[in-house]
mmCIF file with all atom_site columns, C-alpha atoms in Angstrom:
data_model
loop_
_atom_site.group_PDB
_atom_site.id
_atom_site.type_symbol
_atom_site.label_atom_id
_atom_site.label_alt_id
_atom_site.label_comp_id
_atom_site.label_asym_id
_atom_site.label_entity_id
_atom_site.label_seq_id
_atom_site.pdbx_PDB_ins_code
_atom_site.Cartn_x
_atom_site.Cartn_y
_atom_site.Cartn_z
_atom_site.occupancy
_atom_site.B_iso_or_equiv
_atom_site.pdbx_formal_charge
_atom_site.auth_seq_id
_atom_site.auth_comp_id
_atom_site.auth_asym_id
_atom_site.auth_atom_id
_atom_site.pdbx_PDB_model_num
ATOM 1   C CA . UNK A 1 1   ? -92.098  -14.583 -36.848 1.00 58.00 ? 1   UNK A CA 1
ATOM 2   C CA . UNK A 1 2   ? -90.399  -11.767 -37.843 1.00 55.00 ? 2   UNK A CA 1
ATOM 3   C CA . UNK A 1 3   ? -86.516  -12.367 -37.846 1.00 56.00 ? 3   UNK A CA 1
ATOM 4   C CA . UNK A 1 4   ? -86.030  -8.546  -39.080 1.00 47.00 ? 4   UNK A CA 1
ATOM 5   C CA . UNK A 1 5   ? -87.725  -5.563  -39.302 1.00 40.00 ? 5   UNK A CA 1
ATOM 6   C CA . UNK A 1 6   ? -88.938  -3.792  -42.883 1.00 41.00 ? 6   UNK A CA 1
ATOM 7   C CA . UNK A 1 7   ? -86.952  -0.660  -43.255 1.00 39.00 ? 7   UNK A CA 1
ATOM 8   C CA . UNK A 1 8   ? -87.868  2.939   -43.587 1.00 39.00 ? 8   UNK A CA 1
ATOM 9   C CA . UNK A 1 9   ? -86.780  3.279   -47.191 1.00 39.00 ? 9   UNK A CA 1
ATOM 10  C CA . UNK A 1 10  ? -89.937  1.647   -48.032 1.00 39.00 ? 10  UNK A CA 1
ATOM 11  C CA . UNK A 1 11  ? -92.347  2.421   -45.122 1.00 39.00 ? 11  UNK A CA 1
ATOM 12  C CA . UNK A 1 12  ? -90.730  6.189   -44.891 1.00 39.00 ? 12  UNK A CA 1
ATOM 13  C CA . UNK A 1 13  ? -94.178  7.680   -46.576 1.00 38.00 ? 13  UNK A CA 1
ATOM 14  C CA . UNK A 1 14  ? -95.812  6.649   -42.769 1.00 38.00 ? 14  UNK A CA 1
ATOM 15  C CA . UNK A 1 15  ? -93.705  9.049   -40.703 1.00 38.00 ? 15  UNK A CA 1
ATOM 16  C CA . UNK A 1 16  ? -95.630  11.806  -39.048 1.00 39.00 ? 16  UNK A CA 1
ATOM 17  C CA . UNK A 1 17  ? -95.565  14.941  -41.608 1.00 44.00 ? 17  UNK A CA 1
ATOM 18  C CA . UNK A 1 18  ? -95.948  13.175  -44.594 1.00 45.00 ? 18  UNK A CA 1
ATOM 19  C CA . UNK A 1 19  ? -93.696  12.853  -47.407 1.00 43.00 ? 19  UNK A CA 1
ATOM 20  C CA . UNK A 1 20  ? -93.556  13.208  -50.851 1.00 39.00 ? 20  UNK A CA 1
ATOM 21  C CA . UNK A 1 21  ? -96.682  10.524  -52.674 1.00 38.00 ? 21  UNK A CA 1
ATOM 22  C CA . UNK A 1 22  ? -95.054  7.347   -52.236 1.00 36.00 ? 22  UNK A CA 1
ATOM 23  C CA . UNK A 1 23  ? -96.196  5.709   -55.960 1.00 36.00 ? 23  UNK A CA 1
ATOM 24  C CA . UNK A 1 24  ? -96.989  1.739   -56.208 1.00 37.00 ? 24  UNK A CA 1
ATOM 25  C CA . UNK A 1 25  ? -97.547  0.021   -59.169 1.00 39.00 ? 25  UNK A CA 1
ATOM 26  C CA . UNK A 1 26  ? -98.679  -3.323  -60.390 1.00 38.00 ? 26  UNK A CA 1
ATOM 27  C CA . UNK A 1 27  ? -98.697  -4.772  -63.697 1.00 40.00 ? 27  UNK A CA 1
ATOM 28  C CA . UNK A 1 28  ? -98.749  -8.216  -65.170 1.00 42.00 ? 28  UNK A CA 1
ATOM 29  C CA . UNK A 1 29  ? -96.041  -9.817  -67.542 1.00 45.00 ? 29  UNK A CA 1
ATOM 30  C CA . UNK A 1 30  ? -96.861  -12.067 -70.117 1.00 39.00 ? 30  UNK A CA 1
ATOM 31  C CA . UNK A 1 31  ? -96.291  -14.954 -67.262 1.00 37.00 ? 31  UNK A CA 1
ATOM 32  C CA . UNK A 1 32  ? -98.805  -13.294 -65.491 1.00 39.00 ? 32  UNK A CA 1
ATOM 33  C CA . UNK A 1 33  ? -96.567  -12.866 -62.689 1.00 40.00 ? 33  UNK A CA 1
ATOM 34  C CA . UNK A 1 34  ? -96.867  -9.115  -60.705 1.00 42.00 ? 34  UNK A CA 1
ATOM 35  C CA . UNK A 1 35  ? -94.003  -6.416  -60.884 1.00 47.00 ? 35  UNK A CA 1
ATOM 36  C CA . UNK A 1 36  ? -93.839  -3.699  -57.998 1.00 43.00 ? 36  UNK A CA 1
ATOM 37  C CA . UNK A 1 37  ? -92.695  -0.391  -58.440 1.00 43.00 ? 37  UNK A CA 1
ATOM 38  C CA . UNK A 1 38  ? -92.016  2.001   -54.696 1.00 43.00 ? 38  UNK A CA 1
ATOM 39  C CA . UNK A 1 39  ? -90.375  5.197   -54.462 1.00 38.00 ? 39  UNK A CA 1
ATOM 40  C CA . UNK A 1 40  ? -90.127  6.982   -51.036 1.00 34.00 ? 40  UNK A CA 1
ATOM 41  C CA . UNK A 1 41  ? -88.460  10.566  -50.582 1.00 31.00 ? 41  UNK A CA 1
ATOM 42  C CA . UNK A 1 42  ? -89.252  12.552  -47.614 1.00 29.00 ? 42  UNK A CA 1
ATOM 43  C CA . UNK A 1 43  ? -90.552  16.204  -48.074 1.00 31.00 ? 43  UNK A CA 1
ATOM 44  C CA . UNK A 1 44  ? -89.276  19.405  -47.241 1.00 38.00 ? 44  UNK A CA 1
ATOM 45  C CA . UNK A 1 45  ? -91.026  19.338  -43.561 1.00 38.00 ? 45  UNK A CA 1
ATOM 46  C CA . UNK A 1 46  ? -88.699  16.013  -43.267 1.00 39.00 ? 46  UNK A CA 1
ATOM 47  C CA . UNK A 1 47  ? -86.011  17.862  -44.035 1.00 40.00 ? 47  UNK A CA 1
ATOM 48  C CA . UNK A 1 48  ? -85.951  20.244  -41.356 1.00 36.00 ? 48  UNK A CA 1
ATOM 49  C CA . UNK A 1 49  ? -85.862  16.890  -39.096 1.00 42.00 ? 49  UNK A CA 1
ATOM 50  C CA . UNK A 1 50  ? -82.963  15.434  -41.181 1.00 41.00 ? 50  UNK A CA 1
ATOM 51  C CA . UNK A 1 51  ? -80.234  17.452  -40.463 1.00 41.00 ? 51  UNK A CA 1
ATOM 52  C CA . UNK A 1 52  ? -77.872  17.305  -38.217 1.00 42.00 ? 52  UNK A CA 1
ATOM 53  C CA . UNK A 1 53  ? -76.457  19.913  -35.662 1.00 45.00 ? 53  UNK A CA 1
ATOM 54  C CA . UNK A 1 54  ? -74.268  21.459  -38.607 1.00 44.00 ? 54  UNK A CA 1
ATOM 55  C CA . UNK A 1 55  ? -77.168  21.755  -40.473 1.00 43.00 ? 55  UNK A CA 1
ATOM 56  C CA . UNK A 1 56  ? -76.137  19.023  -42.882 1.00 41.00 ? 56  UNK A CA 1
ATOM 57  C CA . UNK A 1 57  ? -78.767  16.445  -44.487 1.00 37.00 ? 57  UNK A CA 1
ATOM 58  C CA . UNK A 1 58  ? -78.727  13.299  -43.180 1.00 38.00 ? 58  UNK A CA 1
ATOM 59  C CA . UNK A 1 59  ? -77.823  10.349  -45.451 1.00 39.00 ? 59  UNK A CA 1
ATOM 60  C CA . UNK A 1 60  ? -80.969  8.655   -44.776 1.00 33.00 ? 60  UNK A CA 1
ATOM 61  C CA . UNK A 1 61  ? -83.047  11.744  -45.604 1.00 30.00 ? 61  UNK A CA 1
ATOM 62  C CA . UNK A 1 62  ? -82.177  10.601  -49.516 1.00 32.00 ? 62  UNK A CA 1
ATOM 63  C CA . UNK A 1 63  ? -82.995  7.667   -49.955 1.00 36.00 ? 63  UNK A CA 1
ATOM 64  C CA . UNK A 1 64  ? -85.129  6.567   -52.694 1.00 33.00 ? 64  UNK A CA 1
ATOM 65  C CA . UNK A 1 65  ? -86.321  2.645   -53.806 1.00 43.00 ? 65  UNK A CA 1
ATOM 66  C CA . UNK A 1 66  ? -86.863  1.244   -56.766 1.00 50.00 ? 66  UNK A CA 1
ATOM 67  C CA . UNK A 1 67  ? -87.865  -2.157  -56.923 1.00 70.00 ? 67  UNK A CA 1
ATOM 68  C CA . UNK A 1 68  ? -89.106  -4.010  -59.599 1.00 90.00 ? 68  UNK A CA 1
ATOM 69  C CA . UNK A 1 69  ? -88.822  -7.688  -58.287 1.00 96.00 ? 69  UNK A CA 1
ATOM 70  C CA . UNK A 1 70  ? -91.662  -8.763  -56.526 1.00 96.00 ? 70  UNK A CA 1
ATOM 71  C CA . UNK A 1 71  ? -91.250  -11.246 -53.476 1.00 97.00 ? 71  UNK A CA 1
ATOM 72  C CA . UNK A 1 72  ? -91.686  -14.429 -55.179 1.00 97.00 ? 72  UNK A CA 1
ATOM 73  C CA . UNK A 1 73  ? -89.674  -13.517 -57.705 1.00 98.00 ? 73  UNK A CA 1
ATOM 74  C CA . UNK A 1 74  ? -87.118  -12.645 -55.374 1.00 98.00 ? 74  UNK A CA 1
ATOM 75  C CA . UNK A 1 75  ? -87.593  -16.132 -53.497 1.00 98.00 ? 75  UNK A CA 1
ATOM 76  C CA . UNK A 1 76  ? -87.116  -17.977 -57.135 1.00 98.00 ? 76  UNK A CA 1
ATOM 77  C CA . UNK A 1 77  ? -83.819  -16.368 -57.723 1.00 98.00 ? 77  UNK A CA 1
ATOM 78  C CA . UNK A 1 78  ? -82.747  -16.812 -54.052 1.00 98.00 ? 78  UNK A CA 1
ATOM 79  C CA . UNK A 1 79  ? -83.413  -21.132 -54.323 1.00 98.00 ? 79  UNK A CA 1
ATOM 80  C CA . UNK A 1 80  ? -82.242  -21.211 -57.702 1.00 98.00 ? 80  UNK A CA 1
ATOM 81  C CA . UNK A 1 81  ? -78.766  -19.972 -55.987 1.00 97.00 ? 81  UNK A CA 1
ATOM 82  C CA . UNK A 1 82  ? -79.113  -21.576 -52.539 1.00 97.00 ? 82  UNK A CA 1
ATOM 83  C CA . UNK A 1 83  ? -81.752  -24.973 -52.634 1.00 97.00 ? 83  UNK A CA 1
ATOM 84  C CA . UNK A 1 84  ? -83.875  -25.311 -49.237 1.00 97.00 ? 84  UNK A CA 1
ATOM 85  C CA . UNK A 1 85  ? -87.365  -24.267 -47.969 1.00 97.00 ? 85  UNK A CA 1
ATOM 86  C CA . UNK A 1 86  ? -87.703  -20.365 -47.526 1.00 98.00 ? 86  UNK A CA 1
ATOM 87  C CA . UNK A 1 87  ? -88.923  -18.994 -44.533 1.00 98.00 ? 87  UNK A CA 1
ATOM 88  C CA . UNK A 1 88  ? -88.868  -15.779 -45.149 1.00 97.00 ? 88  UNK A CA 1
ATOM 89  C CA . UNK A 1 89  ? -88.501  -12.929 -47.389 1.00 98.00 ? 89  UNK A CA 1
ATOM 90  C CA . UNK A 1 90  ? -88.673  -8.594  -46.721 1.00 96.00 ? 90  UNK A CA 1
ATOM 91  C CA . UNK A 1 91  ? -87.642  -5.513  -48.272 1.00 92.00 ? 91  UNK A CA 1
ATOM 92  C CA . UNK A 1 92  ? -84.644  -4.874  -46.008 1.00 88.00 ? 92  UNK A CA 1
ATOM 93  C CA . UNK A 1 93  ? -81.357  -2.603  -45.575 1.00 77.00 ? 93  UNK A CA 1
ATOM 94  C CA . UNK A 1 94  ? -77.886  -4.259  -46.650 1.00 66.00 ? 94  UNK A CA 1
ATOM 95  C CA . UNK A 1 95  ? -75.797  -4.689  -44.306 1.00 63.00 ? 95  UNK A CA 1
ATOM 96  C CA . UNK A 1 96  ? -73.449  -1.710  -43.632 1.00 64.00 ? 96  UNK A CA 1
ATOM 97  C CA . UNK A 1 97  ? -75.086  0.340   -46.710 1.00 67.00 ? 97  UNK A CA 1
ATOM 98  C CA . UNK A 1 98  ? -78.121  2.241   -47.940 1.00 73.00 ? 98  UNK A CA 1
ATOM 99  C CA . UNK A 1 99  ? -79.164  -0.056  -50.245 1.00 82.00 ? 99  UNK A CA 1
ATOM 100 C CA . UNK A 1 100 ? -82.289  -1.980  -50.500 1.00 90.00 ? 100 UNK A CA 1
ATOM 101 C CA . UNK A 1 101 ? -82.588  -5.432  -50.770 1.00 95.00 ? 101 UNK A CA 1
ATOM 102 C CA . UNK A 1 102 ? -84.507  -8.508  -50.407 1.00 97.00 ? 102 UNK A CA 1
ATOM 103 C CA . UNK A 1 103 ? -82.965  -10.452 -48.027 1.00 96.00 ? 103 UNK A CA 1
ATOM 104 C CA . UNK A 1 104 ? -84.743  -14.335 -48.127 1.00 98.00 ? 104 UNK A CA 1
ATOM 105 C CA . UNK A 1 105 ? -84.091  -16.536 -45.280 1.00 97.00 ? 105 UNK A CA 1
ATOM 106 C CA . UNK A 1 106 ? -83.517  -20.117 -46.801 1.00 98.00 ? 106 UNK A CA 1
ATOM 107 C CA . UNK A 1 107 ? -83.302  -23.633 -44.710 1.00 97.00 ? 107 UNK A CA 1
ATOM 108 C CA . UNK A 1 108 ? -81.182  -26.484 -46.122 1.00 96.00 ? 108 UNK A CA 1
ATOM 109 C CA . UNK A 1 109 ? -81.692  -29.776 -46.149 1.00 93.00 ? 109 UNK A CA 1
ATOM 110 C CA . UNK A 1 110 ? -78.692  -29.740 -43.412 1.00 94.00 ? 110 UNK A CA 1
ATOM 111 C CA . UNK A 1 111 ? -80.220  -27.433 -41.481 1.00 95.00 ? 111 UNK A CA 1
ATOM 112 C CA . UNK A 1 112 ? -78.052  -24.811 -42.080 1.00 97.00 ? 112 UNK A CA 1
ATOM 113 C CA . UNK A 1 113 ? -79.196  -21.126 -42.422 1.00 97.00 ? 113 UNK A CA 1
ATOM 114 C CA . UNK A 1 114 ? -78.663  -19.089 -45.254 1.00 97.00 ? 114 UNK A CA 1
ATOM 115 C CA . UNK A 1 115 ? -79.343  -15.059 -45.967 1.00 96.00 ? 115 UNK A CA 1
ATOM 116 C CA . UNK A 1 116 ? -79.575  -14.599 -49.328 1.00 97.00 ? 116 UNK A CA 1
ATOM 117 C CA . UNK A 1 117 ? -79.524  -10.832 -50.554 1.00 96.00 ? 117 UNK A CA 1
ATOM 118 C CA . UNK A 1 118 ? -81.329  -10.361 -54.316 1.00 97.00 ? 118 UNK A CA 1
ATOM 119 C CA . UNK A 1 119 ? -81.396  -7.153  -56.161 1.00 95.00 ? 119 UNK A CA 1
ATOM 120 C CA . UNK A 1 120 ? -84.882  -5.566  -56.344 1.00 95.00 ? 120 UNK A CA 1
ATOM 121 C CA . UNK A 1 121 ? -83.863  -4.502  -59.726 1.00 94.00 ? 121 UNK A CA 1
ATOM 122 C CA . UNK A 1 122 ? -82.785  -7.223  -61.500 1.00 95.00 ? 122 UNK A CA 1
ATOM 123 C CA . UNK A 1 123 ? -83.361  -10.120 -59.258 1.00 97.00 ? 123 UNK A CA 1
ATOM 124 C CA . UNK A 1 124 ? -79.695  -11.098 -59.278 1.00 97.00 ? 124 UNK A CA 1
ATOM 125 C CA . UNK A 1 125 ? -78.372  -12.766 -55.915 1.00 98.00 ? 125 UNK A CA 1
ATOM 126 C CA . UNK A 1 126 ? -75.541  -10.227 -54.913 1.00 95.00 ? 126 UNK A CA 1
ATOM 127 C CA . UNK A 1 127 ? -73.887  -12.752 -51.674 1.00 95.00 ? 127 UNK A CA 1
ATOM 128 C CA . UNK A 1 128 ? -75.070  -14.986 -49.300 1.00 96.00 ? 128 UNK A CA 1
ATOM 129 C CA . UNK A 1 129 ? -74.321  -15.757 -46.172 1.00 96.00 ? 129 UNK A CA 1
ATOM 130 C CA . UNK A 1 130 ? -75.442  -18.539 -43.205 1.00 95.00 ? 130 UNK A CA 1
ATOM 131 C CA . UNK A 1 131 ? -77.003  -17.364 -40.416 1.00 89.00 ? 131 UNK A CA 1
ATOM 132 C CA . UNK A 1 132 ? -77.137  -18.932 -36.721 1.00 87.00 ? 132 UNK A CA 1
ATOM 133 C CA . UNK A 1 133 ? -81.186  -19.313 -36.109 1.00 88.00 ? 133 UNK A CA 1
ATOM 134 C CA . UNK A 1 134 ? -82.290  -20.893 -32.881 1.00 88.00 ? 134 UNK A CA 1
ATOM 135 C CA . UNK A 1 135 ? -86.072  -21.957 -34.067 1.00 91.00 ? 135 UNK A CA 1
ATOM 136 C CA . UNK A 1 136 ? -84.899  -24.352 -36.603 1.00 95.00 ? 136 UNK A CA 1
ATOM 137 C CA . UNK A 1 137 ? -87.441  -27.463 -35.021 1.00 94.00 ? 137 UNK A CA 1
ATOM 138 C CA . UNK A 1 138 ? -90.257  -25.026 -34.489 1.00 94.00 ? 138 UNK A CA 1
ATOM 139 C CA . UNK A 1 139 ? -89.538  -23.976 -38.316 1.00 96.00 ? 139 UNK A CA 1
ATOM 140 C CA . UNK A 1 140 ? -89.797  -27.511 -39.462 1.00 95.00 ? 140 UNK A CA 1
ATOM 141 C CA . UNK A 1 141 ? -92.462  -28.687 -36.872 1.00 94.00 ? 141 UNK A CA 1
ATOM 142 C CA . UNK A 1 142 ? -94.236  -25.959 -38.452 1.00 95.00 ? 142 UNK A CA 1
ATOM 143 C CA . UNK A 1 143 ? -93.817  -26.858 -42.201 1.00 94.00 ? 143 UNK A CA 1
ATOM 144 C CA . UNK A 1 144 ? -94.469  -30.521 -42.030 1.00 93.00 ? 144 UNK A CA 1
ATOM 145 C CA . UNK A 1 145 ? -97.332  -31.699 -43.564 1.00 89.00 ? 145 UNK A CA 1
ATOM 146 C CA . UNK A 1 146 ? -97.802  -28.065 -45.480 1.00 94.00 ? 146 UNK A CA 1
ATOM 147 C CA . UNK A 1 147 ? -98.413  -27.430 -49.205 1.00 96.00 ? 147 UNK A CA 1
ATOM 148 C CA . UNK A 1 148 ? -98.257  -23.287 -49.654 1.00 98.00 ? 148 UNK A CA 1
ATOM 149 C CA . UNK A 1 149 ? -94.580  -22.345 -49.883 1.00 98.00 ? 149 UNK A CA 1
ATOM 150 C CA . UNK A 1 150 ? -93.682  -19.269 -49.130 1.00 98.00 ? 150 UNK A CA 1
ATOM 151 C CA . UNK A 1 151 ? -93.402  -18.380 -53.091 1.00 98.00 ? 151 UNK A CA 1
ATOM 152 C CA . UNK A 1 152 ? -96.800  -19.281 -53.461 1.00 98.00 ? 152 UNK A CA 1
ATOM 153 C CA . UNK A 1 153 ? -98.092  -17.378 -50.172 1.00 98.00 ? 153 UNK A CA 1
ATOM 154 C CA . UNK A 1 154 ? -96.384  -14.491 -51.291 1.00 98.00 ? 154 UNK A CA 1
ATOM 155 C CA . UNK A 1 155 ? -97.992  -14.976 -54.925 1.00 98.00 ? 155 UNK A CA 1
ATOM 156 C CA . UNK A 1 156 ? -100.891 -15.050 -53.588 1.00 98.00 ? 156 UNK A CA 1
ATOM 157 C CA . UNK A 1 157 ? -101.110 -12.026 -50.966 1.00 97.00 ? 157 UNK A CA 1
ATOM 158 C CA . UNK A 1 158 ? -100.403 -10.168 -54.178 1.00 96.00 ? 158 UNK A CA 1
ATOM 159 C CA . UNK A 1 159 ? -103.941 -9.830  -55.225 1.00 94.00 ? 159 UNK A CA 1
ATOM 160 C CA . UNK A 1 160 ? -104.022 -7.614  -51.741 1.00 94.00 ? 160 UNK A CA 1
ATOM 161 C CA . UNK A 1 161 ? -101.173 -5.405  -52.589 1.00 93.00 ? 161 UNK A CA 1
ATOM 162 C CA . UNK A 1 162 ? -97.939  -5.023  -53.367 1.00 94.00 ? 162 UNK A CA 1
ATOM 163 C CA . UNK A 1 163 ? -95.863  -7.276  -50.963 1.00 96.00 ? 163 UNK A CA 1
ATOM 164 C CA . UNK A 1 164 ? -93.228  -5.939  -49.222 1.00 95.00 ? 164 UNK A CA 1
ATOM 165 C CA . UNK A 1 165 ? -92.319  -8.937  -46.660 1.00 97.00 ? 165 UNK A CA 1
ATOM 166 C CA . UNK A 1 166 ? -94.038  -12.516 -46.027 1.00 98.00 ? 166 UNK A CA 1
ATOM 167 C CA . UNK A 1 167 ? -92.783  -14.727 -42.974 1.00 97.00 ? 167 UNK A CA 1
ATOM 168 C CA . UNK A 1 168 ? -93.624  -17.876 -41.362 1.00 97.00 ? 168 UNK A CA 1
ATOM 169 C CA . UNK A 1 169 ? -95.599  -17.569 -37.869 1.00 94.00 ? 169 UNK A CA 1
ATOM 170 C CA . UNK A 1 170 ? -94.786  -20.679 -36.110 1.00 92.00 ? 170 UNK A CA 1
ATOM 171 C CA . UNK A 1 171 ? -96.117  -19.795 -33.067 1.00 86.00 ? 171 UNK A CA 1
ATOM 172 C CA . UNK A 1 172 ? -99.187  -20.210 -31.214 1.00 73.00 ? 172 UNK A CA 1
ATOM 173 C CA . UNK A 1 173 ? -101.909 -22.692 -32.334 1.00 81.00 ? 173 UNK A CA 1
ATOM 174 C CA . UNK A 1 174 ? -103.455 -21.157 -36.070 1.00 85.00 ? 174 UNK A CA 1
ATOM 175 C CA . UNK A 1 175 ? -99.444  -21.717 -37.932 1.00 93.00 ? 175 UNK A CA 1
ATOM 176 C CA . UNK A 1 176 ? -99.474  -19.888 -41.030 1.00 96.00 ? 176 UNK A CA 1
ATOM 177 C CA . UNK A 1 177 ? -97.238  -17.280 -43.443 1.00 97.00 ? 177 UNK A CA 1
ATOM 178 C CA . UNK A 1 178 ? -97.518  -14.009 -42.948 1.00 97.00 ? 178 UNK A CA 1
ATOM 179 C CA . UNK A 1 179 ? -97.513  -11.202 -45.265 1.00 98.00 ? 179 UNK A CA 1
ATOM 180 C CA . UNK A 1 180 ? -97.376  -7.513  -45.198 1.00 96.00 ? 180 UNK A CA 1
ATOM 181 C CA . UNK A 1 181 ? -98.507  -5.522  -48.187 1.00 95.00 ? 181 UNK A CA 1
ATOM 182 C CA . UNK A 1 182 ? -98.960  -1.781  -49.396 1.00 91.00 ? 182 UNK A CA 1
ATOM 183 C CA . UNK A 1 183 ? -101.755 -0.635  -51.564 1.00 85.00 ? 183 UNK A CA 1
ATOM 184 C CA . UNK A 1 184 ? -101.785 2.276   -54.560 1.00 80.00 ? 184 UNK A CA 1
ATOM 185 C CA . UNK A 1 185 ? -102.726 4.597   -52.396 1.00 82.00 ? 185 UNK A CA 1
ATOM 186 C CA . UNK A 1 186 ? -100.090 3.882   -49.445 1.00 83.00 ? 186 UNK A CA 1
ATOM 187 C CA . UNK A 1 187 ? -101.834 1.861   -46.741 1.00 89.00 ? 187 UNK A CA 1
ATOM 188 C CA . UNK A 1 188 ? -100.261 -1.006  -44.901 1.00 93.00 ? 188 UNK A CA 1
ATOM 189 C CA . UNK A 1 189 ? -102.097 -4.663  -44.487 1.00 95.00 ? 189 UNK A CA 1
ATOM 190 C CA . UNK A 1 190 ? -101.024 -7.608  -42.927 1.00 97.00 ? 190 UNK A CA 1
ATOM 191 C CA . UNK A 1 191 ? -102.497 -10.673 -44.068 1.00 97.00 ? 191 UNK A CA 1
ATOM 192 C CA . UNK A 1 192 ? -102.338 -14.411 -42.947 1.00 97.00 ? 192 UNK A CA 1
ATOM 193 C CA . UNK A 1 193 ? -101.791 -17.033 -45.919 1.00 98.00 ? 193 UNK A CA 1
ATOM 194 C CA . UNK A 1 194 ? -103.333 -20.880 -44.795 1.00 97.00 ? 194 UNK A CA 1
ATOM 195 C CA . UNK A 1 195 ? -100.359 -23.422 -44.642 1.00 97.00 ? 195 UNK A CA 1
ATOM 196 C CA . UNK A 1 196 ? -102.761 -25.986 -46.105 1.00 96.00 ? 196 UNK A CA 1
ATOM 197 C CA . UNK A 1 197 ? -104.733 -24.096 -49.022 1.00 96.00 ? 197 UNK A CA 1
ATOM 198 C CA . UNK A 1 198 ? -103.209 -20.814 -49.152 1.00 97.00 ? 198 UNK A CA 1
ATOM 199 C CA . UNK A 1 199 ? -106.247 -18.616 -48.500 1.00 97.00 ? 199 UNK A CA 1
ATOM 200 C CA . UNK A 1 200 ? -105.372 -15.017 -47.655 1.00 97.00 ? 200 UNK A CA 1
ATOM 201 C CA . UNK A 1 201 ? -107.413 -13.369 -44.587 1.00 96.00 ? 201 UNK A CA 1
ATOM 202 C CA . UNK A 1 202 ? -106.949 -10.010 -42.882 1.00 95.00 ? 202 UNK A CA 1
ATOM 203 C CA . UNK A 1 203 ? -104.109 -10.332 -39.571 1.00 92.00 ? 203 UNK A CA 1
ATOM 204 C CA . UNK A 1 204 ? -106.980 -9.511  -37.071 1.00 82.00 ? 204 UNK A CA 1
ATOM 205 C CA . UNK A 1 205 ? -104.471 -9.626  -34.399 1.00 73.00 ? 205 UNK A CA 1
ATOM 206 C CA . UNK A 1 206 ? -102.836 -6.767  -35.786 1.00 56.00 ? 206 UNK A CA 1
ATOM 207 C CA . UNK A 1 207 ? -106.045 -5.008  -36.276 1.00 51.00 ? 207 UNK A CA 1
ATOM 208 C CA . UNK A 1 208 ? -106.697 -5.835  -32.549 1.00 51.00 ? 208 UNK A CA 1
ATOM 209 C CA . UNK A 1 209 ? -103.446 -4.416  -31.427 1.00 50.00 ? 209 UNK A CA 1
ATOM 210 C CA . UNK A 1 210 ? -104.335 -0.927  -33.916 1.00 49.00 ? 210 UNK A CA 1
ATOM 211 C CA . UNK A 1 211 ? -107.645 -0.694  -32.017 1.00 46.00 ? 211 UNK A CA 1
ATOM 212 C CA . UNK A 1 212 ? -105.702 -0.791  -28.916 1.00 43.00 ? 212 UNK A CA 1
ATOM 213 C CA . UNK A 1 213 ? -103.121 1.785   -30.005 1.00 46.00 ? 213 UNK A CA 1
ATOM 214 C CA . UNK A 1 214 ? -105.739 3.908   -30.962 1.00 47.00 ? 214 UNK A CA 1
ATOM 215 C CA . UNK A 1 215 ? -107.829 3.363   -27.873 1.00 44.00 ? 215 UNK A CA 1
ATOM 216 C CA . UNK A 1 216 ? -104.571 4.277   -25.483 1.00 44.00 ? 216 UNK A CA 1
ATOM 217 C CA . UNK A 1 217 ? -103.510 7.666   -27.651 1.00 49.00 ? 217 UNK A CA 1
ATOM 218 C CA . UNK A 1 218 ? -107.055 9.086   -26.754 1.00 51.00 ? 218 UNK A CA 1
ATOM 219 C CA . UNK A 1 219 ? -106.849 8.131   -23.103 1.00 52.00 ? 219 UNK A CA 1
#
């Protein structure tokens, strides 16, 4: 499930023409825990797209990311301001502004919704705010009987890549997170995390649906 969609401040470097290298980097503390580092700018050729009919630059043409809080960090911070089970967690715009967040999804024990926006740079919670979610039995149908959280799946789809989002699928038969990660040298993988024991495997059925993509552009 994907209850929002990953923004182009930190997929931008996939836009036909290319931009500028988009740079990844991951280190260990002395926790042992991993620390991201994107930055996205779009290139000249970009730029030329980017303006408007005055010939002004687009807003959105300058963004650049820096985040240094990796997703389960981001996920700690978020429960240790609003307790409950996270579902989710992604690299997203705030709302109304250019800035990047992480925006984690977190379900109290009420079964209330909360959004909780932490700063990629600090991990700070800026606001929170409760959501209206429809799914909220499928969400716990799902989860029942588990033992990954979404901390740990997102801990461990990090030896994959830096993660950029990871989300519960409760649909279908196979229930399981989902992750979505970016390597050093820029590729996107999405990766399935086992409810049960937390084993990472490749998201064939996104593979499937790139094979298809790729079969209909050479029709």
């Amino acid at each position: 499930m994907k209850r929002n969609i990953v923004i182009a401040a930190v997929t931008a470097a996939a836009l036909i023409g290319g931009g500028t290298a988009t740079a990844l980097a991951t280190t260990g503390d002395d926790q042992g825990s991993a620390r991201q580092a994107a930055t996205t700018q779009l290139s000249n050729d970009d730029d030329r797209d980017d303006r408007d009919d005055d010939g002004d630059r687009d807003d959105d043409a300058e963004k650049t990311v820096s985040a240094d809080v990796t997703a389960s960090e981001a996920i700690a911070s978020a429960l240790k301001h609003t307790s409950g089970t996270v579902v989710s967690a992604e690299l997203d715009d705030e709302d109304d502004s250019d800035k990047v967040v992480w925006k984690v999804d977190v379900l109290s024990g009420d079964n209330t919704w909360h959004s909780v926006s932490v700063d990629p740079a600090d991990g700070k919670v800026l606001g929170a705010h409760t959501d209206d979610e429809d799914d909220t039995a499928q969400v716990r149908a799902a989860l029942k009987g588990s033992s990954v959280t979404a901390e740990e799946a997102a801990k461990a789809a990090a030896g994959k890549g830096v993660v950029t989002s990871v989300d519960l699928d409760e649909d279908g038969k196979d229930k399981s997170w989902e992750a979505e990660t970016r390597t050093s040298a820029g590729a996107e993988k999405d990766w399935k995390i086992d409810l049960a024991s937390g084993k990472v495997t490749a998201d064939r059925s996104d593979a499937q649906d790139d094979d298809a993509d790729d079969a209909h552009d050479q029709d």
